[in-house]
mmCIF file of C-alpha atoms in Angstrom:
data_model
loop_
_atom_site.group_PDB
_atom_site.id
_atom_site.type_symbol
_atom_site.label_atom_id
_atom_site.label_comp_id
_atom_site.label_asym_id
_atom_site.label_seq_id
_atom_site.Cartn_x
_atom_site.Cartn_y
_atom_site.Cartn_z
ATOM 1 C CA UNK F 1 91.392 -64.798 289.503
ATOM 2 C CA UNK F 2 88.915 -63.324 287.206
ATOM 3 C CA UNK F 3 88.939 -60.058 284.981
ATOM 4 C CA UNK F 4 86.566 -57.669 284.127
ATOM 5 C CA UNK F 5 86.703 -55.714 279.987
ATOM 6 C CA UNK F 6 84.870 -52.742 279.880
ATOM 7 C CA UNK F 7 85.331 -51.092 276.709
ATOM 8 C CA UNK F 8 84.537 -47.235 275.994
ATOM 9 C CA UNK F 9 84.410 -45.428 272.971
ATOM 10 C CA UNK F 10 84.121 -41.976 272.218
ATOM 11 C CA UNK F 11 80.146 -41.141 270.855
ATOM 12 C CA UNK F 12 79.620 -41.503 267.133
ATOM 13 C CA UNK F 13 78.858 -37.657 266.856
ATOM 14 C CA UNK F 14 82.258 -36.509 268.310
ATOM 15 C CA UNK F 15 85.246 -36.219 266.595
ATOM 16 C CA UNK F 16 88.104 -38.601 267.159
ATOM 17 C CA UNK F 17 91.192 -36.844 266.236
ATOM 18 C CA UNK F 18 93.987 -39.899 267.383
ATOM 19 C CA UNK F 19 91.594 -42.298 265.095
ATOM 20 C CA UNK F 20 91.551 -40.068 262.114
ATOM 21 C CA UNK F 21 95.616 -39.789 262.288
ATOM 22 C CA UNK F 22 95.535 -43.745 262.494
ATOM 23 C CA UNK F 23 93.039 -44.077 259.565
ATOM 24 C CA UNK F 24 95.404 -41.490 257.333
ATOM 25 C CA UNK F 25 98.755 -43.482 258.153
ATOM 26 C CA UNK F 26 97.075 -47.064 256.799
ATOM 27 C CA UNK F 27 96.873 -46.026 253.471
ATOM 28 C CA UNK F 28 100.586 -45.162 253.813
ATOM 29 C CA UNK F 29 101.952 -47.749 255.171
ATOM 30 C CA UNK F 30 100.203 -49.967 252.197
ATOM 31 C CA UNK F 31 97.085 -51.317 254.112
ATOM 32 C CA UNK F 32 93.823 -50.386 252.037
ATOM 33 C CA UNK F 33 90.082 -51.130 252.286
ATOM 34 C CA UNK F 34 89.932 -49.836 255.544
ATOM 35 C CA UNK F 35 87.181 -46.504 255.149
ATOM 36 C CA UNK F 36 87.346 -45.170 258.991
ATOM 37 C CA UNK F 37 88.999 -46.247 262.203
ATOM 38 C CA UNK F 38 88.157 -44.940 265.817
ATOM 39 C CA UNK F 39 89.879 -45.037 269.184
ATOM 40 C CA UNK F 40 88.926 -45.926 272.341
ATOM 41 C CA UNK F 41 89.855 -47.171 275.738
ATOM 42 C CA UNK F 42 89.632 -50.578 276.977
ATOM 43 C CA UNK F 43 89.605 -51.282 280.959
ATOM 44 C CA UNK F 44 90.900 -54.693 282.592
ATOM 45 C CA UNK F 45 89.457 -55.017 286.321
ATOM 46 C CA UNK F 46 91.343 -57.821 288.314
ATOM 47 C CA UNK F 47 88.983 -59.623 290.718
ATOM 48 C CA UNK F 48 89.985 -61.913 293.708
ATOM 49 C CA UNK F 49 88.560 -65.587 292.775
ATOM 50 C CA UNK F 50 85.390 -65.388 289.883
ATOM 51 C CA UNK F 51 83.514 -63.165 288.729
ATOM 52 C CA UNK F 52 80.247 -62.842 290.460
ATOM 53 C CA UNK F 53 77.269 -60.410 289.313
ATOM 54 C CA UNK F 54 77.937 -58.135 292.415
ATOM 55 C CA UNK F 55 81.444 -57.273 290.340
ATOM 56 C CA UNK F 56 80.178 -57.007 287.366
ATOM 57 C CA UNK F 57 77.353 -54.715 288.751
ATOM 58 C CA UNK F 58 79.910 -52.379 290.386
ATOM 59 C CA UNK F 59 81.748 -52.499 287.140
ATOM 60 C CA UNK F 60 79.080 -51.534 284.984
ATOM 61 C CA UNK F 61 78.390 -48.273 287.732
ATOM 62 C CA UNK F 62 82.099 -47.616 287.244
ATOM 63 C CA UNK F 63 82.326 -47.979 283.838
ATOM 64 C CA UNK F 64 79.656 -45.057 284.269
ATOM 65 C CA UNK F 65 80.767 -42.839 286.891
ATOM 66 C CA UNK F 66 84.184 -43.312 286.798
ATOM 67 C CA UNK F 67 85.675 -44.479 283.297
ATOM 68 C CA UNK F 68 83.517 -42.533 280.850
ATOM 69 C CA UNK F 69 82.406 -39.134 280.461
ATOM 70 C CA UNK F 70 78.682 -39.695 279.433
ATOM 71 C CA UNK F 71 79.172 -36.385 277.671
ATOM 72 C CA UNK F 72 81.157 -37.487 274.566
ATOM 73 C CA UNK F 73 81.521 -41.673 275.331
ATOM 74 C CA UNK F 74 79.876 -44.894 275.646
ATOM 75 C CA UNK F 75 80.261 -47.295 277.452
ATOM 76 C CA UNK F 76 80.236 -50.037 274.802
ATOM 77 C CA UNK F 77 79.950 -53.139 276.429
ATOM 78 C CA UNK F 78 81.074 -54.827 280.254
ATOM 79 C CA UNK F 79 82.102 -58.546 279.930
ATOM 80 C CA UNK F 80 83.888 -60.774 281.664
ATOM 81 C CA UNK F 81 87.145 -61.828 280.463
ATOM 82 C CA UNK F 82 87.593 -65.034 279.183
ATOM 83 C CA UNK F 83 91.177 -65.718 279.112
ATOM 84 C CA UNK F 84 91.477 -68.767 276.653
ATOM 85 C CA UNK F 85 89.515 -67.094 273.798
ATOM 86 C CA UNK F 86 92.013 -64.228 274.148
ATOM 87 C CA UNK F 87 95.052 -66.531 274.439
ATOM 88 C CA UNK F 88 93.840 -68.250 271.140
ATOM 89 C CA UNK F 89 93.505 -64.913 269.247
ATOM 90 C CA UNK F 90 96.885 -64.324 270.381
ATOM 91 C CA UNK F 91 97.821 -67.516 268.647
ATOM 92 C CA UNK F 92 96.379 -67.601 265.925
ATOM 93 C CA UNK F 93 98.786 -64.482 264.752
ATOM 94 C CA UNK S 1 79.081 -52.142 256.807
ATOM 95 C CA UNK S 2 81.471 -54.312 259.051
ATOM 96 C CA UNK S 3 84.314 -53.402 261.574
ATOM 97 C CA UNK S 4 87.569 -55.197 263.167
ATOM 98 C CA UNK S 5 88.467 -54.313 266.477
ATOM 99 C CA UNK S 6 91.600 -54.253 267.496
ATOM 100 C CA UNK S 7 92.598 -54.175 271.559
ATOM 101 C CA UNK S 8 95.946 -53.572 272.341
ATOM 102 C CA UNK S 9 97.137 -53.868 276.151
ATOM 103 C CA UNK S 10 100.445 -52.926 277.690
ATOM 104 C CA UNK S 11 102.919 -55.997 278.578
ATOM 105 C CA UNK S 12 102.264 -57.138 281.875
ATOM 106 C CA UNK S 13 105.786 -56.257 283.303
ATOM 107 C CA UNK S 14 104.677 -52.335 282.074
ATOM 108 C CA UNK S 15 103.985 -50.167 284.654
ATOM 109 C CA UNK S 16 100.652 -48.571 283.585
ATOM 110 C CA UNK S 17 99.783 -45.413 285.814
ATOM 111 C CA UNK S 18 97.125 -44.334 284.215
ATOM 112 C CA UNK S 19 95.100 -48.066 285.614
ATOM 113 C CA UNK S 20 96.381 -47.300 288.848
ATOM 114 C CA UNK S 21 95.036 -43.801 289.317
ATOM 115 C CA UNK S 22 91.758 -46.028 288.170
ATOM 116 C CA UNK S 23 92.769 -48.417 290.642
ATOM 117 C CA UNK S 24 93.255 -46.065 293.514
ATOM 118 C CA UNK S 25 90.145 -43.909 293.070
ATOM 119 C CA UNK S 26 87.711 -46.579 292.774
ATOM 120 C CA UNK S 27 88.045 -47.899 296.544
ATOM 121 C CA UNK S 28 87.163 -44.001 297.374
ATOM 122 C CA UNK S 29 84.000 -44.151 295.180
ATOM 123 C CA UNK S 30 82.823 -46.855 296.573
ATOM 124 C CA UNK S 31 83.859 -49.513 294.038
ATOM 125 C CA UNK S 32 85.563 -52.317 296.090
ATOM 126 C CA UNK S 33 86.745 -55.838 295.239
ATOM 127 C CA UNK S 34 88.474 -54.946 292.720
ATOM 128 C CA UNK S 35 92.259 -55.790 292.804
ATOM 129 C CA UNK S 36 93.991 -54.312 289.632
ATOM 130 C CA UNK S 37 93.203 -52.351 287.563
ATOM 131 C CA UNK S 38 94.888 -51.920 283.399
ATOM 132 C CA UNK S 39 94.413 -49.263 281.030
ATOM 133 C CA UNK S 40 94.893 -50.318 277.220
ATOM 134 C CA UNK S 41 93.756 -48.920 273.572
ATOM 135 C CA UNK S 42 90.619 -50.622 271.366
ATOM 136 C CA UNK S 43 90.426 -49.316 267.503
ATOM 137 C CA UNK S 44 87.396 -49.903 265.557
ATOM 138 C CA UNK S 45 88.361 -49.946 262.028
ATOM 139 C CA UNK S 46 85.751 -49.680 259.504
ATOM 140 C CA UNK S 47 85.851 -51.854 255.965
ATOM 141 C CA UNK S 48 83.308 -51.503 253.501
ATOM 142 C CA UNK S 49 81.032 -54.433 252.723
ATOM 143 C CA UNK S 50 81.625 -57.621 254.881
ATOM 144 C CA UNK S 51 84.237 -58.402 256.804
ATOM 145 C CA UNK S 52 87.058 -60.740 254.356
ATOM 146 C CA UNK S 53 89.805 -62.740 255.986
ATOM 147 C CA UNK S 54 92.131 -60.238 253.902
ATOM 148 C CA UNK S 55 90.592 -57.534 255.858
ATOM 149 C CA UNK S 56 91.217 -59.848 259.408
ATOM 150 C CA UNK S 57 94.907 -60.260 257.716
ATOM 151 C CA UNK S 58 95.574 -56.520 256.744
ATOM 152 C CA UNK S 59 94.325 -55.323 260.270
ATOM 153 C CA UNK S 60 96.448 -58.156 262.392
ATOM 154 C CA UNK S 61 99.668 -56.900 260.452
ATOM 155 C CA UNK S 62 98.635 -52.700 261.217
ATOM 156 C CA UNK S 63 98.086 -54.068 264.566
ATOM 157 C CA UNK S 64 101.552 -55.297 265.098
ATOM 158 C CA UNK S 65 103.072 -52.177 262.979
ATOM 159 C CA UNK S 66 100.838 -49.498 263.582
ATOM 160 C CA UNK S 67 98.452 -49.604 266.425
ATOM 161 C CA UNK S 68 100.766 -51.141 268.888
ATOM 162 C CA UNK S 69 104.680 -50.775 270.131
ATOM 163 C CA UNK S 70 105.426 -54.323 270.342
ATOM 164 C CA UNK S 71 108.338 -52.912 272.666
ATOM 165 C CA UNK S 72 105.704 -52.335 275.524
ATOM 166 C CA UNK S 73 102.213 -53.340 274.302
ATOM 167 C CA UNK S 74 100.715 -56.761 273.585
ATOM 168 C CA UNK S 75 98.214 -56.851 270.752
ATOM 169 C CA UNK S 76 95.721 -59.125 272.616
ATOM 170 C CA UNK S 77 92.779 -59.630 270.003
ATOM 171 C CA UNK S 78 92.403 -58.930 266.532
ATOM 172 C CA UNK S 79 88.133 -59.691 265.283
ATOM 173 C CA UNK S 80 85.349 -58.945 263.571
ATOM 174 C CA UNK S 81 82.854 -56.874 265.699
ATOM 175 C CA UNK S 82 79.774 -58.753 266.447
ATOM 176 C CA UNK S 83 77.012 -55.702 266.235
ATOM 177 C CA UNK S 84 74.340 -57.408 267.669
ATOM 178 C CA UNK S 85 76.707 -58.517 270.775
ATOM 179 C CA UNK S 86 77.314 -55.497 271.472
ATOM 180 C CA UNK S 87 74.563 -54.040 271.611
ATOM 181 C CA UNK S 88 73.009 -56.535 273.566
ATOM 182 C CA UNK S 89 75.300 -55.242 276.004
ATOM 183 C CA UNK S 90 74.668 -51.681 276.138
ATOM 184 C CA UNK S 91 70.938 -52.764 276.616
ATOM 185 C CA UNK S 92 71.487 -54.870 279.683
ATOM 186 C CA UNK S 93 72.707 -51.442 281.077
#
């Protein structure tokens, strides 16, 4: 079973009112150094078996059409998942 | 100029509605093969400078406390965004 990340962030030029209230509460709450901080949205698509190029071309035109609004996001980047590097970020914590 | 992101996914045993009214529509637009579908949250915080392993420490800890309710959502990567990578991958587009 193989996943699909496609990652989407709002445009640089738009304002990102959730990541602005995020980036005023770390100074609060003691963590510094940080100057800016932006949200976004992060798809998971669940495949039966791998991940071929057909899925990852469909996911790319849905990433488009479907889980973005070209008008104020990007579509930053459609990768496959790979679990074990996640599982070891999770570890290292 | 470097960044952390942050991605932050609901537990598994979470229902997640808003990945499957993704899920659901994407059979109707054409999209098929693709089994489930999750919704999550990816912050971009910005640090001055280079990216210090005080930095990677100070965002894993906002991660836990801030960014994510460790009641319902897993905090599945904490890193240092690869620019290049990225982009890379909004040029393949």
């Amino acid at each position: 079973m193989g996943s699909i990340v496609v990652d989407v962030m709002l445009k640089p030029e738009i304002l990102d009112p959730q990541g602005q209230a995020v980036g005023g509460a770390l100074p609060r709450l003691g963590f510094s150094g940080f100057t800016d901080v932006r949200q976004g949205k992060r798809f998971v698509l669940t495949v039966d078996g791998d991940v071929t190029d057909e899925h990852l071309a469909a996911a790319r035109e849905a990433a488009e059409k479907l889980l973005s609004n070209p008008v104020i996001e990007d579509v930053v980047s459609v990768r496959v998942l790979e679990q074990d590097s996640e599982q070891d970020e999770d570890a290292e914590q």
